[in-house]
């Protein structure tokens, strides 16, 4: 069965600084990979997804993620963080027509 | 993007009460899901449905039950609430054959 590890429980960055959130997955076949964001009191919103093809995926709100099969990673990046990016970020792995597994999440705090 | 609704958003209830958490989606998605989310923990799938009259248990054992009488509606019921049921419950949906799930805003349940 697939699994996801998000090594960082909480990250603090300054507004305008770059951001990288780590995600490592475990799955025997080619995974489907997702990043979701959850603002306080809200549900999860899909930021981006990787199914196949180009390993650098662009998402909404200026986020991107890179799939690295050799490292079993799918790290989320943003070149310049905005205060509104403060939220909880979840990485998830799935397989076609199978259920998804979510990581425990990384909480992002943005300092002014 | 899917429109998916959950009610109530917040619920505080006494032990032993029967409760139903509502979830509805307006996009005609075949598959629907219920997740349980606790702070700092990954989302756990507790129920899912492939379509009308289909319900399956997820990975996390749950004392709740679900029904799927209509495509757009997937309510979750607790016959007798206990403090251990205190959590956030997230509903999601997706098209059959798609691995992208769209989430509702969640119901935060507190059982006293």
Short mmCIF file of C-alpha atoms in Angstrom, two decimals:
data_model
loop_
_atom_site.label_atom_id
_atom_site.label_comp_id
_atom_site.label_asym_id
_atom_site.label_seq_id
_atom_site.Cartn_x
_atom_site.Cartn_y
_atom_site.Cartn_z
CA UNK A 1 0.00 0.00 0.00
CA UNK A 2 1.10 3.52 -0.64
CA UNK A 3 2.20 5.92 2.10
CA UNK A 4 3.33 9.51 2.41
CA UNK A 5 5.77 11.23 4.75
CA UNK A 6 5.94 14.95 5.26
CA UNK A 7 9.04 15.38 7.43
CA UNK A 8 8.34 18.96 8.52
CA UNK A 9 5.43 19.46 10.89
CA UNK A 10 5.79 23.24 10.98
CA UNK A 11 7.75 25.70 8.85
CA UNK A 12 8.10 29.46 9.29
CA UNK A 13 9.28 31.69 6.45
CA UNK A 14 9.41 35.43 5.96
CA UNK A 15 7.10 37.05 3.47
CA UNK A 16 8.87 37.28 0.12
CA UNK A 17 11.22 34.40 0.88
CA UNK A 18 11.24 31.18 -1.09
CA UNK A 19 9.51 28.06 0.18
CA UNK A 20 10.05 24.35 -0.19
CA UNK A 21 7.83 21.77 1.50
CA UNK A 22 9.06 18.22 1.46
CA UNK A 23 7.09 15.12 0.59
CA UNK A 24 8.34 11.54 0.29
CA UNK A 25 6.15 8.71 -0.85
CA UNK A 26 6.23 4.96 -0.90
CA UNK A 27 4.52 3.12 -3.71
CA UNK A 28 5.50 0.18 -5.86
CA UNK A 29 4.26 1.51 -9.18
CA UNK A 30 4.08 4.91 -10.82
CA UNK A 31 2.23 7.08 -8.35
CA UNK A 32 -0.31 9.81 -8.79
CA UNK A 33 0.82 12.68 -6.59
CA UNK A 34 -1.08 15.63 -5.23
CA UNK A 35 -0.61 18.71 -3.10
CA UNK A 36 -3.57 20.20 -1.27
CA UNK A 37 -3.80 23.32 0.88
CA UNK A 38 -6.15 23.80 3.81
CA UNK A 39 -6.85 27.21 5.31
CA UNK A 40 -8.18 27.38 8.87
CA UNK A 41 -11.76 26.17 9.09
CA UNK A 42 -11.83 25.19 5.44
CA UNK A 43 -11.69 22.02 3.39
CA UNK A 44 -8.78 20.97 1.21
CA UNK A 45 -8.12 22.78 -2.05
CA UNK A 46 -6.13 21.10 -4.82
CA UNK A 47 -2.93 23.01 -5.65
CA UNK A 48 -1.49 20.69 -8.27
CA UNK A 49 -1.19 17.07 -9.33
CA UNK A 50 1.21 14.82 -11.17
CA UNK A 51 0.06 11.83 -13.20
CA UNK A 52 2.71 11.47 -15.91
CA UNK A 53 4.84 13.45 -18.34
CA UNK A 54 6.83 16.53 -17.37
CA UNK A 55 8.16 16.03 -13.86
CA UNK A 56 7.87 19.74 -13.03
CA UNK A 57 4.23 20.55 -12.44
CA UNK A 58 2.75 24.02 -12.23
CA UNK A 59 -0.19 24.68 -9.97
CA UNK A 60 -2.40 27.47 -8.78
CA UNK A 61 -1.29 30.42 -6.66
CA UNK A 62 2.25 30.34 -8.09
CA UNK A 63 3.13 26.91 -6.65
CA UNK A 64 5.08 24.22 -8.46
CA UNK A 65 6.25 20.73 -7.54
CA UNK A 66 8.88 18.42 -8.94
CA UNK A 67 8.54 14.66 -9.12
CA UNK A 68 11.84 12.88 -8.54
CA UNK A 69 11.43 9.15 -8.92
CA UNK A 70 14.99 8.38 -7.78
CA UNK A 71 14.33 10.13 -4.48
CA UNK A 72 10.65 9.14 -4.16
CA UNK A 73 9.92 12.79 -3.59
CA UNK A 74 7.41 15.37 -4.71
CA UNK A 75 8.47 18.63 -3.07
CA UNK A 76 6.34 21.74 -3.30
CA UNK A 77 7.99 25.08 -4.03
CA UNK A 78 7.13 28.73 -4.34
CA UNK A 79 9.70 31.43 -5.21
CA UNK A 80 8.15 34.19 -3.11
CA UNK A 81 5.72 33.52 -0.28
CA UNK A 82 2.78 35.82 0.45
CA UNK A 83 1.14 36.24 3.85
CA UNK A 84 -2.00 34.63 2.44
CA UNK A 85 -0.08 31.39 1.87
CA UNK A 86 -0.14 30.66 5.60
CA UNK A 87 -2.07 27.38 5.85
CA UNK A 88 -1.66 23.64 6.23
CA UNK A 89 -0.29 21.77 3.24
CA UNK A 90 -0.97 18.10 2.54
CA UNK A 91 0.82 15.81 0.14
CA UNK A 92 -1.07 12.75 -1.10
CA UNK A 93 -0.28 9.70 -3.19
CA UNK A 94 -2.71 7.54 -5.07
CA UNK A 95 -3.00 5.05 -7.86
CA UNK A 96 -5.52 4.85 -10.64
CA UNK A 97 -8.94 4.05 -9.22
CA UNK A 98 -7.48 3.46 -5.80
CA UNK A 99 -7.84 5.51 -2.69
CA UNK A 100 -5.39 8.21 -1.77
CA UNK A 101 -3.07 8.31 1.21
CA UNK A 102 -2.36 11.66 2.79
CA UNK A 103 0.62 12.86 4.74
CA UNK A 104 0.20 14.37 8.20
CA UNK A 105 0.55 17.87 6.79
CA UNK A 106 2.98 20.76 7.14
CA UNK A 107 1.80 23.93 8.77
CA UNK A 108 3.22 27.06 7.16
CA UNK A 109 3.57 30.30 9.11
CA UNK A 110 4.52 33.46 7.22
CA UNK A 111 6.34 36.21 9.14
CA UNK A 112 5.82 39.83 8.06
CA UNK B 1 -14.13 22.82 -9.84
CA UNK B 2 -16.66 20.82 -7.87
CA UNK B 3 -19.20 22.36 -5.54
CA UNK B 4 -19.44 20.25 -2.42
CA UNK B 5 -21.25 21.21 0.72
CA UNK B 6 -21.20 19.99 4.27
CA UNK B 7 -23.58 20.79 7.09
CA UNK B 8 -23.37 21.59 9.86
CA UNK B 9 -19.96 23.24 9.86
CA UNK B 10 -19.68 22.99 13.62
CA UNK B 11 -21.54 20.71 16.02
CA UNK B 12 -21.28 20.32 19.78
CA UNK B 13 -23.36 17.47 21.13
CA UNK B 14 -23.74 15.35 24.24
CA UNK B 15 -22.70 11.73 24.61
CA UNK B 16 -25.25 9.19 23.41
CA UNK B 17 -26.96 11.43 20.84
CA UNK B 18 -27.59 10.29 17.31
CA UNK B 19 -26.17 12.64 14.68
CA UNK B 20 -26.06 12.85 10.91
CA UNK B 21 -23.44 14.83 9.04
CA UNK B 22 -24.64 15.94 5.63
CA UNK B 23 -22.61 16.04 2.43
CA UNK B 24 -23.90 17.05 -0.98
CA UNK B 25 -22.22 17.71 -4.31
CA UNK B 26 -23.68 19.29 -7.42
CA UNK B 27 -21.23 18.07 -10.05
CA UNK B 28 -22.63 14.60 -10.63
CA UNK B 29 -19.53 12.91 -9.26
CA UNK B 30 -19.84 9.15 -8.95
CA UNK B 31 -17.40 8.60 -6.12
CA UNK B 32 -17.75 10.12 -2.68
CA UNK B 33 -15.62 9.81 0.43
CA UNK B 34 -15.60 10.56 4.14
CA UNK B 35 -12.33 11.30 5.91
CA UNK B 36 -11.58 11.86 9.57
CA UNK B 37 -8.95 14.47 10.34
CA UNK B 38 -7.29 15.10 13.70
CA UNK B 39 -4.76 17.90 14.31
CA UNK B 40 -1.25 16.98 13.17
CA UNK B 41 -2.42 13.70 11.74
CA UNK B 42 -2.98 12.47 8.23
CA UNK B 43 -6.46 12.22 6.84
CA UNK B 44 -7.98 8.80 7.38
CA UNK B 45 -10.53 7.37 4.98
CA UNK B 46 -13.50 6.00 6.90
CA UNK B 47 -16.10 5.42 4.16
CA UNK B 48 -16.42 5.68 0.41
CA UNK B 49 -18.94 5.03 -2.31
CA UNK B 50 -18.59 4.25 -6.01
CA UNK B 51 -22.15 5.27 -6.77
CA UNK B 52 -25.79 4.89 -5.75
CA UNK B 53 -26.35 1.96 -3.37
CA UNK B 54 -22.61 1.40 -3.06
CA UNK B 55 -20.87 1.92 0.29
CA UNK B 56 -17.53 0.61 1.49
CA UNK B 57 -15.54 0.93 4.70
CA UNK B 58 -12.21 2.68 4.53
CA UNK B 59 -8.93 2.01 6.23
CA UNK B 60 -9.81 3.49 9.59
CA UNK B 61 -12.33 1.58 11.62
CA UNK B 62 -15.30 3.76 12.39
CA UNK B 63 -18.52 3.29 14.30
CA UNK B 64 -20.30 5.51 11.81
CA UNK B 65 -22.47 4.38 8.92
CA UNK B 66 -23.18 5.93 5.53
CA UNK B 67 -25.80 5.66 2.82
CA UNK B 68 -25.90 6.59 -0.86
CA UNK B 69 -29.48 6.71 -2.05
CA UNK B 70 -28.88 9.61 -4.43
CA UNK B 71 -25.79 10.43 -6.46
CA UNK B 72 -25.42 13.87 -4.94
CA UNK B 73 -25.94 12.96 -1.28
CA UNK B 74 -23.68 10.96 1.07
CA UNK B 75 -24.68 11.40 4.71
CA UNK B 76 -22.69 9.98 7.63
CA UNK B 77 -24.50 8.85 10.79
CA UNK B 78 -23.31 8.17 14.32
CA UNK B 79 -25.98 6.24 16.22
CA UNK B 80 -24.56 7.08 19.64
CA UNK B 81 -21.92 9.78 19.80
CA UNK B 82 -19.00 9.45 22.21
CA UNK B 83 -16.15 11.83 23.13
CA UNK B 84 -13.77 9.66 21.07
CA UNK B 85 -15.75 10.74 17.99
CA UNK B 86 -14.60 14.33 18.47
CA UNK B 87 -12.80 15.21 15.24
CA UNK B 88 -13.10 17.00 11.93
CA UNK B 89 -14.97 15.13 9.23
CA UNK B 90 -14.22 15.94 5.59
CA UNK B 91 -16.34 14.85 2.66
CA UNK B 92 -14.90 14.60 -0.86
CA UNK B 93 -16.03 13.54 -4.30
CA UNK B 94 -14.56 12.66 -7.69
CA UNK B 95 -15.57 11.41 -11.11
CA UNK B 96 -15.27 7.67 -11.66
CA UNK B 97 -11.94 7.06 -13.35
CA UNK B 98 -10.49 10.32 -12.02
CA UNK B 99 -8.09 10.42 -9.11
CA UNK B 100 -8.65 14.06 -8.27
CA UNK B 101 -10.83 14.51 -5.22
CA UNK B 102 -12.61 17.72 -4.38
CA UNK B 103 -13.25 18.47 -0.74
CA UNK B 104 -16.02 20.11 1.22
CA UNK B 105 -15.30 22.60 4.02
CA UNK B 106 -15.61 19.98 6.76
CA UNK B 107 -17.69 19.49 9.89
CA UNK B 108 -15.96 19.97 13.21
CA UNK B 109 -17.67 17.68 15.72
CA UNK B 110 -17.24 17.93 19.48
CA UNK B 111 -18.85 15.33 21.70
CA UNK B 112 -19.04 16.26 25.36
#
